[in-house]
């Protein structure tokens, strides 16, 4: 994470980064699910059915935490 977040990063910065990462995972598995509608692979279908709900839960969790942290911030305070 040090590559993406500098020493001035706070918890909200970290959770915003995690939110973007988890959104990418949800997007990836959703695309794979759509592609498999044509490919019709039972193995891929099983994997997507297993992985997509996990990633959706991760996304929901980090989004909720990001929103909670954001609600504690002063939007008028200099960054």
Short mmCIF file of C-alpha atoms in Angstrom, two decimals:
data_model
loop_
_atom_site.label_atom_id
_atom_site.label_comp_id
_atom_site.label_asym_id
_atom_site.label_seq_id
_atom_site.Cartn_x
_atom_site.Cartn_y
_atom_site.Cartn_z
CA UNK A 1 0.00 0.00 0.00
CA UNK A 2 2.97 2.32 0.50
CA UNK A 3 3.26 2.48 -3.27
CA UNK A 4 -0.19 4.07 -3.51
CA UNK A 5 -0.55 5.90 -0.19
CA UNK A 6 2.07 8.27 1.18
CA UNK A 7 2.90 8.91 4.82
CA UNK A 8 0.27 11.66 5.01
CA UNK A 9 -2.54 9.25 4.10
CA UNK A 10 -5.25 8.76 6.68
CA UNK A 11 -7.79 5.99 7.19
CA UNK A 12 -10.22 7.54 4.72
CA UNK A 13 -7.52 7.65 2.03
CA UNK A 14 -6.86 3.95 2.60
CA UNK A 15 -10.50 2.99 2.51
CA UNK A 16 -11.13 5.06 -0.62
CA UNK A 17 -8.32 3.09 -2.27
CA UNK A 18 -9.80 -0.21 -1.07
CA UNK A 19 -13.22 0.86 -2.34
CA UNK A 20 -11.80 1.42 -5.81
CA UNK A 21 -9.99 -1.92 -5.72
CA UNK A 22 -13.09 -3.82 -4.62
CA UNK A 23 -15.20 -2.05 -7.25
CA UNK A 24 -12.73 -3.32 -9.83
CA UNK A 25 -13.14 -6.87 -8.53
CA UNK A 26 -16.94 -6.64 -8.71
CA UNK A 27 -16.63 -5.28 -12.24
CA UNK A 28 -14.27 -8.06 -13.29
CA UNK A 29 -16.48 -10.86 -12.00
CA UNK A 30 -19.58 -9.22 -13.48
CA UNK A 31 -17.92 -9.06 -16.90
CA UNK A 32 -16.89 -12.70 -16.59
CA UNK A 33 -20.48 -13.60 -15.70
CA UNK A 34 -21.74 -11.80 -18.82
CA UNK A 35 -19.12 -13.43 -21.05
CA UNK A 36 -20.10 -16.82 -19.69
CA UNK A 37 -23.69 -16.28 -20.82
CA UNK A 38 -22.32 -16.98 -24.30
CA UNK A 39 -19.55 -19.43 -23.35
CA UNK A 40 -21.92 -21.38 -21.12
CA UNK A 41 -19.13 -23.02 -19.12
CA UNK A 42 -20.40 -24.70 -15.98
CA UNK A 43 -16.95 -24.38 -14.37
CA UNK A 44 -16.82 -20.63 -14.98
CA UNK A 45 -20.45 -20.29 -13.91
CA UNK A 46 -19.73 -22.10 -10.65
CA UNK A 47 -16.68 -19.94 -10.00
CA UNK A 48 -18.58 -16.72 -10.70
CA UNK A 49 -21.48 -17.82 -8.48
CA UNK A 50 -18.96 -18.39 -5.68
CA UNK A 51 -16.72 -15.32 -6.18
CA UNK A 52 -19.11 -12.53 -7.16
CA UNK A 53 -21.11 -12.48 -3.90
CA UNK A 54 -17.85 -12.45 -1.92
CA UNK A 55 -16.55 -9.47 -3.87
CA UNK A 56 -19.91 -7.70 -3.59
CA UNK A 57 -19.75 -8.12 0.21
CA UNK A 58 -16.17 -6.80 0.27
CA UNK A 59 -17.22 -3.80 -1.81
CA UNK A 60 -20.22 -3.09 0.41
CA UNK A 61 -18.08 -3.32 3.53
CA UNK A 62 -15.32 -0.99 2.41
CA UNK A 63 -17.84 1.43 0.93
CA UNK A 64 -19.75 1.57 4.21
CA UNK A 65 -16.54 2.21 6.15
CA UNK A 66 -15.46 4.88 3.65
CA UNK A 67 -18.79 6.64 4.05
CA UNK A 68 -18.60 6.46 7.84
CA UNK A 69 -15.08 7.91 7.81
CA UNK A 70 -16.13 10.60 5.33
CA UNK A 71 -19.01 11.63 7.57
CA UNK A 72 -16.46 12.37 10.31
CA UNK A 73 -14.38 14.64 8.06
CA UNK A 74 -14.61 18.42 7.90
CA UNK A 75 -15.10 19.15 4.17
CA UNK A 76 -13.92 22.73 4.69
CA UNK A 77 -10.61 21.71 6.24
CA UNK A 78 -7.61 22.06 3.91
CA UNK A 79 -6.31 18.77 2.57
#
